[in-house]
Short mmCIF file of C-alpha atoms (C1' of nucleotides) in Angstrom, two decimals:
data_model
loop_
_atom_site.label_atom_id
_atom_site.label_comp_id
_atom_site.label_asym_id
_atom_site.label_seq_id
_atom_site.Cartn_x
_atom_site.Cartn_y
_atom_site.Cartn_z
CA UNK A 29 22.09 27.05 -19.50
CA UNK A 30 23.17 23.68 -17.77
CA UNK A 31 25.49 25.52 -16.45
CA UNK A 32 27.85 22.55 -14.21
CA UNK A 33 31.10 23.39 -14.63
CA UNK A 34 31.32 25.03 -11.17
CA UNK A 35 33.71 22.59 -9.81
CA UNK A 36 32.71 21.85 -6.57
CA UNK A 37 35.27 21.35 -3.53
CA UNK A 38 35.34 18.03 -1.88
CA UNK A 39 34.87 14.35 -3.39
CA UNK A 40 32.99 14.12 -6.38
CA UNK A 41 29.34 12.33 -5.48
CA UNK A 42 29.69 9.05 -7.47
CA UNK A 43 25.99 9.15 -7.99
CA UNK A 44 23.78 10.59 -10.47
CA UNK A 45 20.80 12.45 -8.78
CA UNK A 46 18.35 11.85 -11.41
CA UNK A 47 19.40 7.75 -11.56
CA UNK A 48 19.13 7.55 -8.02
CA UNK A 49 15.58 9.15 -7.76
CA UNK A 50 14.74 6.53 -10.54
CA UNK A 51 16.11 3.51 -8.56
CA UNK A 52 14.08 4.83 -5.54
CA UNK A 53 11.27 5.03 -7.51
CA UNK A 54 10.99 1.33 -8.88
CA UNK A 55 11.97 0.14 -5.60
CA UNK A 56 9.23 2.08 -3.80
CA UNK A 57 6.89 1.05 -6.65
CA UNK A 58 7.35 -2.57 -6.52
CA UNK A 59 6.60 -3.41 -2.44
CA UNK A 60 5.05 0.15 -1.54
CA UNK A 61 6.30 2.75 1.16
CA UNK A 62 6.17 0.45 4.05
CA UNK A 63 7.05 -2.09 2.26
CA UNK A 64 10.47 -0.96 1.14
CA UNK A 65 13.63 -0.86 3.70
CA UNK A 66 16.28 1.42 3.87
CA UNK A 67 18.50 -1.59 3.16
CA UNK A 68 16.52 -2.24 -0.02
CA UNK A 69 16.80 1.30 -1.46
CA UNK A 70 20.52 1.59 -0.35
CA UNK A 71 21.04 -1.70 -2.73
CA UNK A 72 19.34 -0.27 -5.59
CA UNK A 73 20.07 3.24 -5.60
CA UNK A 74 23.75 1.76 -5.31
CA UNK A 75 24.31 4.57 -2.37
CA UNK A 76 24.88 3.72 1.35
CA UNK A 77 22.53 4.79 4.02
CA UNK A 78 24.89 7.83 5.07
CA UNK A 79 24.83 9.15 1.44
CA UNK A 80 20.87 8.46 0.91
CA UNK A 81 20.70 10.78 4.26
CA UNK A 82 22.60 13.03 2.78
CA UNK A 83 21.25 13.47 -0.84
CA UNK A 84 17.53 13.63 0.07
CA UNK A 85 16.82 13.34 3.93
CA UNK A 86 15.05 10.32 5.62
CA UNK A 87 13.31 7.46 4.24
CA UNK A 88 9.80 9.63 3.89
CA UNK A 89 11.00 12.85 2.18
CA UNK A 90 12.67 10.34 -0.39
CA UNK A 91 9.63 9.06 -0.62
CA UNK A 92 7.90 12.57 -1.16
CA UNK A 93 10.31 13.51 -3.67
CA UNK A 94 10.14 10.21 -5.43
CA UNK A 95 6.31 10.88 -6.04
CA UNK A 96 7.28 14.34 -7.60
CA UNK A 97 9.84 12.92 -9.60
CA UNK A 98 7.01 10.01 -11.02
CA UNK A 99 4.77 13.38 -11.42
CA UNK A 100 7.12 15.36 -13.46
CA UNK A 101 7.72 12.75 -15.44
CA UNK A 102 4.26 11.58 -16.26
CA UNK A 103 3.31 15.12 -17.10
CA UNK A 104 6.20 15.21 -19.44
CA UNK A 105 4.74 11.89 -20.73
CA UNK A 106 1.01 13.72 -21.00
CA UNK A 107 2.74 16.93 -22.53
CA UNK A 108 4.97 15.40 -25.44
CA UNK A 109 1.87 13.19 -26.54
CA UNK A 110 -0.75 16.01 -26.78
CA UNK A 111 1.59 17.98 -28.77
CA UNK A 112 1.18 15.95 -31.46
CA UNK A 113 -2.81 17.16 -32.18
CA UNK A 114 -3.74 14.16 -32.64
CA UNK A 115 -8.00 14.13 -33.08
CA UNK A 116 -9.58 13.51 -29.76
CA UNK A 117 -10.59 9.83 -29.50
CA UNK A 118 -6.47 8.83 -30.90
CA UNK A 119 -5.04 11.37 -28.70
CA UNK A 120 -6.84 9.31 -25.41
CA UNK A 121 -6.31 5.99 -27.01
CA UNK A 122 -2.58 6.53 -27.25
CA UNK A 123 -2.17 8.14 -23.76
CA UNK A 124 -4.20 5.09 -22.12
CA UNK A 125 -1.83 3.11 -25.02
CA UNK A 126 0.73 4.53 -23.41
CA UNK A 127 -0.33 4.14 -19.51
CA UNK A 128 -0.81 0.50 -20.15
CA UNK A 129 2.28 -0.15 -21.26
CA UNK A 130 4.28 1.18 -18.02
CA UNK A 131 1.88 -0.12 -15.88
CA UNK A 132 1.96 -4.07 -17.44
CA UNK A 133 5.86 -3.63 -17.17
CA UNK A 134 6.74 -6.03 -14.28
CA UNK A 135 2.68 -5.62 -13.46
CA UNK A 136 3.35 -2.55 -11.04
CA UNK A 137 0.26 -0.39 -11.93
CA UNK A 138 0.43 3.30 -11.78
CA UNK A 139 2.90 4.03 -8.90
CA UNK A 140 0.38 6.64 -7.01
CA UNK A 141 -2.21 4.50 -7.15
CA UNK A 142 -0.21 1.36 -6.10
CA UNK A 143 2.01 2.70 -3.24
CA UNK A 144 0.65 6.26 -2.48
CA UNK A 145 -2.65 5.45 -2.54
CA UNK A 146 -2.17 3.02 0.47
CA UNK A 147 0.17 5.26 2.22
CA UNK A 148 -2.25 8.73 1.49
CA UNK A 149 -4.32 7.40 4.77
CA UNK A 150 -1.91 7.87 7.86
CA UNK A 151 0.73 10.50 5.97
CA UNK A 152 -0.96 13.66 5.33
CA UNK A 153 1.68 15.02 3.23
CA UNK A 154 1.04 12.13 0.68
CA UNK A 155 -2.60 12.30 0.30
CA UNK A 156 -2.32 16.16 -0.60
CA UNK A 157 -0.35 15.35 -3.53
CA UNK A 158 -2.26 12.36 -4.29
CA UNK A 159 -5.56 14.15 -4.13
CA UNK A 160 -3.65 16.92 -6.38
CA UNK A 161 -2.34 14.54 -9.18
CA UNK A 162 -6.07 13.07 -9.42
CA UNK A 163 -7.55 16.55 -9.80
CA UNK A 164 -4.73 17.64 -12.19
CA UNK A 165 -5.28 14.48 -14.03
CA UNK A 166 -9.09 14.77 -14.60
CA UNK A 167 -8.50 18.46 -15.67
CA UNK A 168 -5.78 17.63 -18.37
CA UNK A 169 -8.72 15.02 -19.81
CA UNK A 170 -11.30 17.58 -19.32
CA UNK A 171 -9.26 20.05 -21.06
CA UNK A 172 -9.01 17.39 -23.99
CA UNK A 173 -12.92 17.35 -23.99
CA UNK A 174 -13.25 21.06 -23.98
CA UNK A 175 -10.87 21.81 -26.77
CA UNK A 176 -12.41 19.53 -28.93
CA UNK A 177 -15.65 21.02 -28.47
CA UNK A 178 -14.03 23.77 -29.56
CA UNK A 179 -12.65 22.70 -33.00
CA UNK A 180 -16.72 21.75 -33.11
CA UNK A 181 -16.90 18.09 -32.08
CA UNK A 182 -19.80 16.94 -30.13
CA UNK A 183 -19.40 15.45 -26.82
CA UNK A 184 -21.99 12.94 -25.64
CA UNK A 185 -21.54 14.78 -22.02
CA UNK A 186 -20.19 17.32 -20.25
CA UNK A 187 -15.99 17.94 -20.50
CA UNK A 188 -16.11 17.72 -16.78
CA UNK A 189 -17.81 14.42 -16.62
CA UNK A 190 -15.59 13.08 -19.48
CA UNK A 191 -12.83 13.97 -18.24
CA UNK A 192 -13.75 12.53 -15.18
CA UNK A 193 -14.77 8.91 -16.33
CA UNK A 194 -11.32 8.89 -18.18
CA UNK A 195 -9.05 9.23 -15.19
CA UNK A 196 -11.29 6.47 -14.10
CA UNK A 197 -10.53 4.17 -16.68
CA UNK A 198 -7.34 4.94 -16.89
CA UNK A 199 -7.00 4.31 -13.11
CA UNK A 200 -8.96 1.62 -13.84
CA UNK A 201 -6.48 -0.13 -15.63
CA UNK A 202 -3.43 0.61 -13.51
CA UNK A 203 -5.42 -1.50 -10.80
CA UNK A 204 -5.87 -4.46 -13.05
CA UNK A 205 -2.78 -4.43 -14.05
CA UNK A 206 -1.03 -4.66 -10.52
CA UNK A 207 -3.41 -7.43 -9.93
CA UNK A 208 -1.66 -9.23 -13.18
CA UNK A 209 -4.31 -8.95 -15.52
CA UNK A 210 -3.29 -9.51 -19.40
CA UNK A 211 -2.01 -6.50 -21.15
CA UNK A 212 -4.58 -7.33 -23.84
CA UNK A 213 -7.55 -7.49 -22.07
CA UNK A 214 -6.48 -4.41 -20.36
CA UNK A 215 -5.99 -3.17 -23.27
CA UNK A 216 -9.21 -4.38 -25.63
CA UNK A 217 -11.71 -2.91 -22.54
CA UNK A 218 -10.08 0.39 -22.54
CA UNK A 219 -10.43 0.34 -26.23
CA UNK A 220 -14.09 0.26 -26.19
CA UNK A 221 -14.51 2.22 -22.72
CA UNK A 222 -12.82 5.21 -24.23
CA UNK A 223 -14.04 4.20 -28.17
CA UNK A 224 -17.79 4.66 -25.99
CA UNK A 225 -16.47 7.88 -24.20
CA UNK A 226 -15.53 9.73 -26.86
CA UNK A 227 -19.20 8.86 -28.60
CA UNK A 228 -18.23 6.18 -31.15
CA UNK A 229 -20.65 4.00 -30.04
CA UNK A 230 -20.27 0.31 -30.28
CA UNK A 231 -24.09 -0.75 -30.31
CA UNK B 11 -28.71 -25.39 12.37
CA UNK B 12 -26.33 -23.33 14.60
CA UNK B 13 -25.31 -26.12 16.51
CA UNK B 14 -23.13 -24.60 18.89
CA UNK B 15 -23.95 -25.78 22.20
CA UNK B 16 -21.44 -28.44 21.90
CA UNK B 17 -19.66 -27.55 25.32
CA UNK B 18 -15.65 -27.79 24.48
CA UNK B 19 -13.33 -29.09 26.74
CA UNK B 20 -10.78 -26.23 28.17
CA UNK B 21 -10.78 -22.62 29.04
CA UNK B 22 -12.85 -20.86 26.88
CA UNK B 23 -12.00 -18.23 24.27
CA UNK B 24 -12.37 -14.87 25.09
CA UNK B 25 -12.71 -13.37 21.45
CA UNK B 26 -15.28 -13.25 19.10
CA UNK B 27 -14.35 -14.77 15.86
CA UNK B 28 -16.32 -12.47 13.75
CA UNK B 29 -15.04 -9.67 16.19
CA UNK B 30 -11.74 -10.23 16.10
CA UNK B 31 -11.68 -10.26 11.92
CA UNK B 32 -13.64 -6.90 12.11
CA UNK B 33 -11.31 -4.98 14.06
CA UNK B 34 -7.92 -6.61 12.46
CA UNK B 35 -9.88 -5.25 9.12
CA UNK B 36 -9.93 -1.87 10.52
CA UNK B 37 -6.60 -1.95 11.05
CA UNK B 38 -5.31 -3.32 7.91
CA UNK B 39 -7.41 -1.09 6.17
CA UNK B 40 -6.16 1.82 7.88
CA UNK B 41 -2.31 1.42 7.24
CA UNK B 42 -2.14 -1.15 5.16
CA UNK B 43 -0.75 -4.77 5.06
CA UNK B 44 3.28 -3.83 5.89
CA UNK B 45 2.53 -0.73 7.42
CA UNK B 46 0.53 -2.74 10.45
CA UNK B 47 2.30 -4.29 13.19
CA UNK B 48 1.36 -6.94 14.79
CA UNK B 49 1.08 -5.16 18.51
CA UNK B 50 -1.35 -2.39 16.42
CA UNK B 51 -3.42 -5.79 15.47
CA UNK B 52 -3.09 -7.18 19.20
CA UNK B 53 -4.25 -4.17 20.62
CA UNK B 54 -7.37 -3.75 18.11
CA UNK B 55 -8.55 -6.92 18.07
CA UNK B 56 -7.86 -7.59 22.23
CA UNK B 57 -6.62 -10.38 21.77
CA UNK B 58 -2.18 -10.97 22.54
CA UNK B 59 -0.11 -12.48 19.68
CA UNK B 60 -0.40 -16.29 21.03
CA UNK B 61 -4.07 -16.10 20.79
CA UNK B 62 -3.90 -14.29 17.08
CA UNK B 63 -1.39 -16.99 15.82
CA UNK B 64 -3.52 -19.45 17.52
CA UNK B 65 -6.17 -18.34 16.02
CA UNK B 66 -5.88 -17.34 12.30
CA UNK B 67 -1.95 -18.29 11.96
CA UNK B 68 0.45 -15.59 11.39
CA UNK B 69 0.07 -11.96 10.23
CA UNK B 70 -0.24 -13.27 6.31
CA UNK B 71 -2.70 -15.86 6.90
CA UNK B 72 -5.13 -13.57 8.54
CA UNK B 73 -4.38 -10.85 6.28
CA UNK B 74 -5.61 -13.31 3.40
CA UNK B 75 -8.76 -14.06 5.82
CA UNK B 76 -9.34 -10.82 6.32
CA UNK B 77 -9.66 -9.54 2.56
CA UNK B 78 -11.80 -12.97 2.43
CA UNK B 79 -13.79 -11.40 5.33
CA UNK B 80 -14.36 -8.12 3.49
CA UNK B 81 -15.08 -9.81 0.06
CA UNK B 82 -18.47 -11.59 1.75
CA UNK B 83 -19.43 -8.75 3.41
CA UNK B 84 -19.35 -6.36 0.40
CA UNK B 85 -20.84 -9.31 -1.81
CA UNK B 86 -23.66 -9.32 0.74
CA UNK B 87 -24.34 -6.29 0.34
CA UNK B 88 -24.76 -5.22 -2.81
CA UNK B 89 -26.73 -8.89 -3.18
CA UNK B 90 -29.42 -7.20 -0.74
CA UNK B 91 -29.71 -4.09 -2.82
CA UNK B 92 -29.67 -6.03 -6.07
CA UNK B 93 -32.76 -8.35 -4.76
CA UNK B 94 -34.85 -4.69 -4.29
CA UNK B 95 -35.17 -5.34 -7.90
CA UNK B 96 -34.98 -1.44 -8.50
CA UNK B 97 -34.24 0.20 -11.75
CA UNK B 98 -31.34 -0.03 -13.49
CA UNK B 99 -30.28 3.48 -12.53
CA UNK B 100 -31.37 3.44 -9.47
CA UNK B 101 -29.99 0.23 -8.79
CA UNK B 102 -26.24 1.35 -9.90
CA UNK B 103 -26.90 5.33 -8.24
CA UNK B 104 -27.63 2.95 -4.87
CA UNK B 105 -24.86 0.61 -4.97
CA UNK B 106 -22.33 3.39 -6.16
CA UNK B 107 -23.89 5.86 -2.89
CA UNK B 108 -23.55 2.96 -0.27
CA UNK B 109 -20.07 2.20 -1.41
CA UNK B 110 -18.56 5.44 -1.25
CA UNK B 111 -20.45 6.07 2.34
CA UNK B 112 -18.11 2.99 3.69
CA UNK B 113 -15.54 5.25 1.58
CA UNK B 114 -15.45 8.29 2.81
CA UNK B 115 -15.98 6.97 6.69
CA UNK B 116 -12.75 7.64 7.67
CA UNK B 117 -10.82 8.61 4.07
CA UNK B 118 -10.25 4.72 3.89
CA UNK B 119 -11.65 3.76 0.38
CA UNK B 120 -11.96 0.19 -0.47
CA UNK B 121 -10.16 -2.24 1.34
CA UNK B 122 -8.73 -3.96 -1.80
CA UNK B 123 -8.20 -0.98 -3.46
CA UNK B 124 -6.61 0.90 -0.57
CA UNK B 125 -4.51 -1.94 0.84
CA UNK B 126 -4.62 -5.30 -1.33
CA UNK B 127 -3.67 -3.50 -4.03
CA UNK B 128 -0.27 -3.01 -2.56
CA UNK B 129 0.63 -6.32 -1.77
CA UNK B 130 -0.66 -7.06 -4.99
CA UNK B 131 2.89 -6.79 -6.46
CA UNK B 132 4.89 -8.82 -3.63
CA UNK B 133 2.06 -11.75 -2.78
CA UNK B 134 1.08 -13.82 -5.50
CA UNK B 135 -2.07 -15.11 -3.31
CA UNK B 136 -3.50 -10.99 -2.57
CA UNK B 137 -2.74 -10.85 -6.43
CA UNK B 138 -4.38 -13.43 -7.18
CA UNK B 139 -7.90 -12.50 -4.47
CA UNK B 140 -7.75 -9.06 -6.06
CA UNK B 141 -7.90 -10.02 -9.70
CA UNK B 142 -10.81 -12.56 -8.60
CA UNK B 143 -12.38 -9.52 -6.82
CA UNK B 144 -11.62 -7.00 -9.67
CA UNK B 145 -13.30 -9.79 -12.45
CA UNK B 146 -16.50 -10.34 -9.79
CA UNK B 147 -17.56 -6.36 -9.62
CA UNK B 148 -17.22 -6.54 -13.54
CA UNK B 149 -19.41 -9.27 -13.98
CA UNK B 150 -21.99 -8.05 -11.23
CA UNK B 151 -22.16 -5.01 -12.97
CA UNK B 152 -22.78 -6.38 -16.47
CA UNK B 153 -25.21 -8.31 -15.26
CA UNK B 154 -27.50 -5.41 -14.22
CA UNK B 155 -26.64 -4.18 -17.77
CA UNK B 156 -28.43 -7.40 -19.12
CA UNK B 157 -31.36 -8.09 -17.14
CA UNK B 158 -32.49 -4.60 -17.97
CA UNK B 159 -31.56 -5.16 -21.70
CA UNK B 160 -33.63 -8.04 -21.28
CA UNK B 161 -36.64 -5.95 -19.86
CA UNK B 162 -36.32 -4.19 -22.76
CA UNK B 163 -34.56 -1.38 -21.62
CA UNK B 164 -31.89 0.10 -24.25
CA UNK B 165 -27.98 0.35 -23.22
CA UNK B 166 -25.48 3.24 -24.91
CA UNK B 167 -22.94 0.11 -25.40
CA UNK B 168 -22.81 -3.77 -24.52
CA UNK B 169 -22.97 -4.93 -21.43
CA UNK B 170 -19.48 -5.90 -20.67
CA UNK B 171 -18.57 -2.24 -21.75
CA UNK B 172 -20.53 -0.73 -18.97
CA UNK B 173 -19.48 -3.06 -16.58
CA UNK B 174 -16.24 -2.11 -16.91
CA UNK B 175 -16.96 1.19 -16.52
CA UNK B 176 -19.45 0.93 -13.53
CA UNK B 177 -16.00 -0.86 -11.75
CA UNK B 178 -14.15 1.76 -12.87
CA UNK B 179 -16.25 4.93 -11.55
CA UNK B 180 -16.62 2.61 -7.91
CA UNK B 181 -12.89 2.24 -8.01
CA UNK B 182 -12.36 5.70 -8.80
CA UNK B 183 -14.58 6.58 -5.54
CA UNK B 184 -12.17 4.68 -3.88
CA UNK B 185 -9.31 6.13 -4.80
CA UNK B 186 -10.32 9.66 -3.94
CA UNK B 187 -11.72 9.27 -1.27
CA UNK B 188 -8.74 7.72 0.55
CA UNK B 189 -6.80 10.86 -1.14
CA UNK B 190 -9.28 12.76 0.83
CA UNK B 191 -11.66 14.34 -1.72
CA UNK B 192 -14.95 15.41 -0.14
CA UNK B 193 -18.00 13.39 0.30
CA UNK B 194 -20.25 15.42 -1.67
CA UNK B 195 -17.60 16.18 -4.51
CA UNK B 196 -17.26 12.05 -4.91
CA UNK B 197 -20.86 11.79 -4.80
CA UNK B 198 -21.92 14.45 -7.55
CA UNK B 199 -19.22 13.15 -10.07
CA UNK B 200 -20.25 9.43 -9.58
CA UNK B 201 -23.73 10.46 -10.05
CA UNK B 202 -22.85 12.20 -12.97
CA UNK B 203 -21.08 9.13 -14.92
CA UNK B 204 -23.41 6.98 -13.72
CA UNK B 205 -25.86 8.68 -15.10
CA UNK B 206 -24.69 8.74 -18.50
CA UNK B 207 -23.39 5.68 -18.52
CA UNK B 208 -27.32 4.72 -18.28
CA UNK B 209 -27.92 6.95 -21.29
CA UNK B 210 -29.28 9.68 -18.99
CA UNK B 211 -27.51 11.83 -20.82
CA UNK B 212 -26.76 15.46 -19.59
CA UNK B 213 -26.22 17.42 -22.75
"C1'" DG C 26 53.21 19.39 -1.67
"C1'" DG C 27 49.94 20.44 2.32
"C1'" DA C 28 45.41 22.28 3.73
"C1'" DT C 29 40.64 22.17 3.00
"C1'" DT C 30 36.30 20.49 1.59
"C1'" DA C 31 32.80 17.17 0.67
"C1'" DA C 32 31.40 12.87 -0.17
"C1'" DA C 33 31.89 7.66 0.58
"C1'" DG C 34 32.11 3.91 3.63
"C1'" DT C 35 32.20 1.40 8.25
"C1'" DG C 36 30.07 0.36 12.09
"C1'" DC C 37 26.91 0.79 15.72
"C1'" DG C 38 22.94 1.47 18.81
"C1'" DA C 39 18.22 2.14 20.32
"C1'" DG C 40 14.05 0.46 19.29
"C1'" DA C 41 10.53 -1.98 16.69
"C1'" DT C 42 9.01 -6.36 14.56
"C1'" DG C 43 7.44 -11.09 13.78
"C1'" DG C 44 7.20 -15.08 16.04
"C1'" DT C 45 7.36 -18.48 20.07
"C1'" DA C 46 8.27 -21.00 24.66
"C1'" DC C 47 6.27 -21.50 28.85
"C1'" DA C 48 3.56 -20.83 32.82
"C1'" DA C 49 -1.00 -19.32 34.72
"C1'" DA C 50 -5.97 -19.66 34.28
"C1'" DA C 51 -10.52 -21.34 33.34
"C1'" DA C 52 -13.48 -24.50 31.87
"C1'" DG C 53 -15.34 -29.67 31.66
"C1'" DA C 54 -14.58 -34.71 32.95
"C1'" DA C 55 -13.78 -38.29 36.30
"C1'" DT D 15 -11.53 -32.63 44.51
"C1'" DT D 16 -8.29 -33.84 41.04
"C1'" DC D 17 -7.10 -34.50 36.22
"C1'" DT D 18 -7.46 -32.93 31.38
"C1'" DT D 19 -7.96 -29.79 27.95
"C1'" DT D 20 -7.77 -25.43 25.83
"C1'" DT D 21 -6.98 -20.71 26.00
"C1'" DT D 22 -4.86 -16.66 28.00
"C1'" DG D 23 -1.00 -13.85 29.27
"C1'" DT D 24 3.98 -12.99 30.33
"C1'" DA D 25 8.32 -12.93 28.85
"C1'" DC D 26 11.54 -13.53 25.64
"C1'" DC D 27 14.53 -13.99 21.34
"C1'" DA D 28 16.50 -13.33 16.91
"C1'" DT D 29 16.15 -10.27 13.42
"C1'" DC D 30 15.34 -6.27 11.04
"C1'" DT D 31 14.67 -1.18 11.01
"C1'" DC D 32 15.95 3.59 10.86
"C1'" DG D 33 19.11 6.80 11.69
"C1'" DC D 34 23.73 8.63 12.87
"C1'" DA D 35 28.78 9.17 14.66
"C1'" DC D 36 33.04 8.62 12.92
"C1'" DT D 37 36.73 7.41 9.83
"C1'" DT D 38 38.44 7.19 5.15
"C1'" DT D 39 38.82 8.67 0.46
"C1'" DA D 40 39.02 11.80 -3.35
"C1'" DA D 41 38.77 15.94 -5.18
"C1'" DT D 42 40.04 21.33 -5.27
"C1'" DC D 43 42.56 25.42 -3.45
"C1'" DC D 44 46.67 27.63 -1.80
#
DNA sequence: GGATTAAAGTGCGAGATGGTACAAAAAGAA
DNA sequence: TTCTTTTTGTACCATCTCGCACTTTAATCC
């Protein structure tokens, strides 16, 4: 189906789209929207200006598909862990596991909530898909909630509500972690936030 | 005590201090640290660069006075609502509904959250403010947590537990409503989690 | 091989940005 | 009034910023 052997014309691009999008996206990540020049991105995406103009338009729709790019991938993240029916309370520990670990990596944070987030106020284009990625997140927890119900588990409160408090602690943590807190205490009060969420009490 | 009638020398100043850190924390908070120029600051705070740099030194240093600015106001203000001495739940639903009014004014969020956060990753000072900050709500949280223990009240999980999670729900508030979630949506969820985080449970 | 196509690479320009030098202004002090 | 002192306000500079016109390079098609 990867069907690429269509030979195009001209000069080959001596970029890979997908690499590209990824050097955007740490670069963005690190200093934020405004915070990143053109001169910056050219560097790391190893593509001149010209070529970045090109391949994705200005500065902002880079930016715009950059966050889609981070979304598709985090929901590919989400997906491959939650296919492994894990029971409820491992299935959040390892996705918060999981979170944690990308956002301690060079103590960035989540990349919505450390560049978008900002940016979401005076560019109405990135607060709608900032404002969707929260809802979608809360729903995917939620949906963990529900589904456990389901196989007959009881919940100590409502899926919505649970599912709600999760993206919190899970956004939670990305914000501790761009402000350089230790990937183990990160880590230890998630633990017992979620460990409490899920209803294994620790009193 | 507020000895100020000590008649300086030259011309005198025609800005306010307190003024002048107000409205450059409007505009920070708006746009953010890099997205802010310094003629957007010059024109909010009425004042031209010479007097700003004069003033509060460049555009990092007041940034950096400016989150200090914000920090005693907030810390004011939930020390009057503590000293009410309301109920626990009361005194969390309170603090949790004043924050997200400042919030929602606007779609701004927190200022640390929706700006500091950010920097965070570039400035090792706003880092270092913000994880101060982050550790402060925490421990003002559990705190409520164990004065009511200590009244005898009983608590779903220890203390530190909950005030982790009361700082993540508050953060949480913050983040959508600078990705422009409703007023009333914020509020009912918050309520929600605070509530069973209190052991009002809704099942 | 030559023509064509498409991308890379060079260079530039208009404007914004952070920061500052310097003169004008407004107060008290002599 | 005249001299200081301190702040305001104008004007400016060096640099960075985004974005693009134009040339060069590398591939395919004929």
């Amino acid at each position: 189906m990867v069907q690429k052997e269509v030979k195009p014309r001209g000069r080959p691009k001596s970029y890979d789209r997908e690499e590209a999008l990824m050097a955007a996206m740490m670069t963005f990540w690190k200093a934020g929207y405004a915070g990143t020049s053109l001169d910056d991105l050219s560097a790391a995406m190893a593509m001149n200006r010209p070529s970045i103009y090109a391949a994705f338009g200005d500065k902002r729709a880079l930016y715009l598909e950059v966050i889609d790019f981070y979304r598709r991938r985090v929901r590919a993240s989400f997906d491959r862990l939650f296919d492994k029916g894990l029971p409820l309370c491992e299935t959040l520990q390892a996705a918060t596991a999981k979170a944690i670990e990308t956002y301690v990596e060079d103590q960035k944070g989540c990349f919505v909530v450390g560049t978008a987030i900002t940016e979401a106020a005076v560019d109405d284009d990135v607060r709608a898909v900032t404002a969707e990625m929260f809802r979608e997140i809360e729903q995917v927890f939620a949906q963990r909630f529900r589904e456990a119900a389901a196989r007959g588990q009881n919940l100590i409160a409502p899926p919505e509500v649970l599912g709600a408090l999760m993206s919190d602690v899970v956004h939670g943590c990305s914000l501790k972690a761009r402000a350089g807190q230790n990937r183990e205490e990160i880590e230890a009060s998630a633990r017992r936030s979620i460990d409490m969420i899920c209803g294994r009490g620790t009193v």
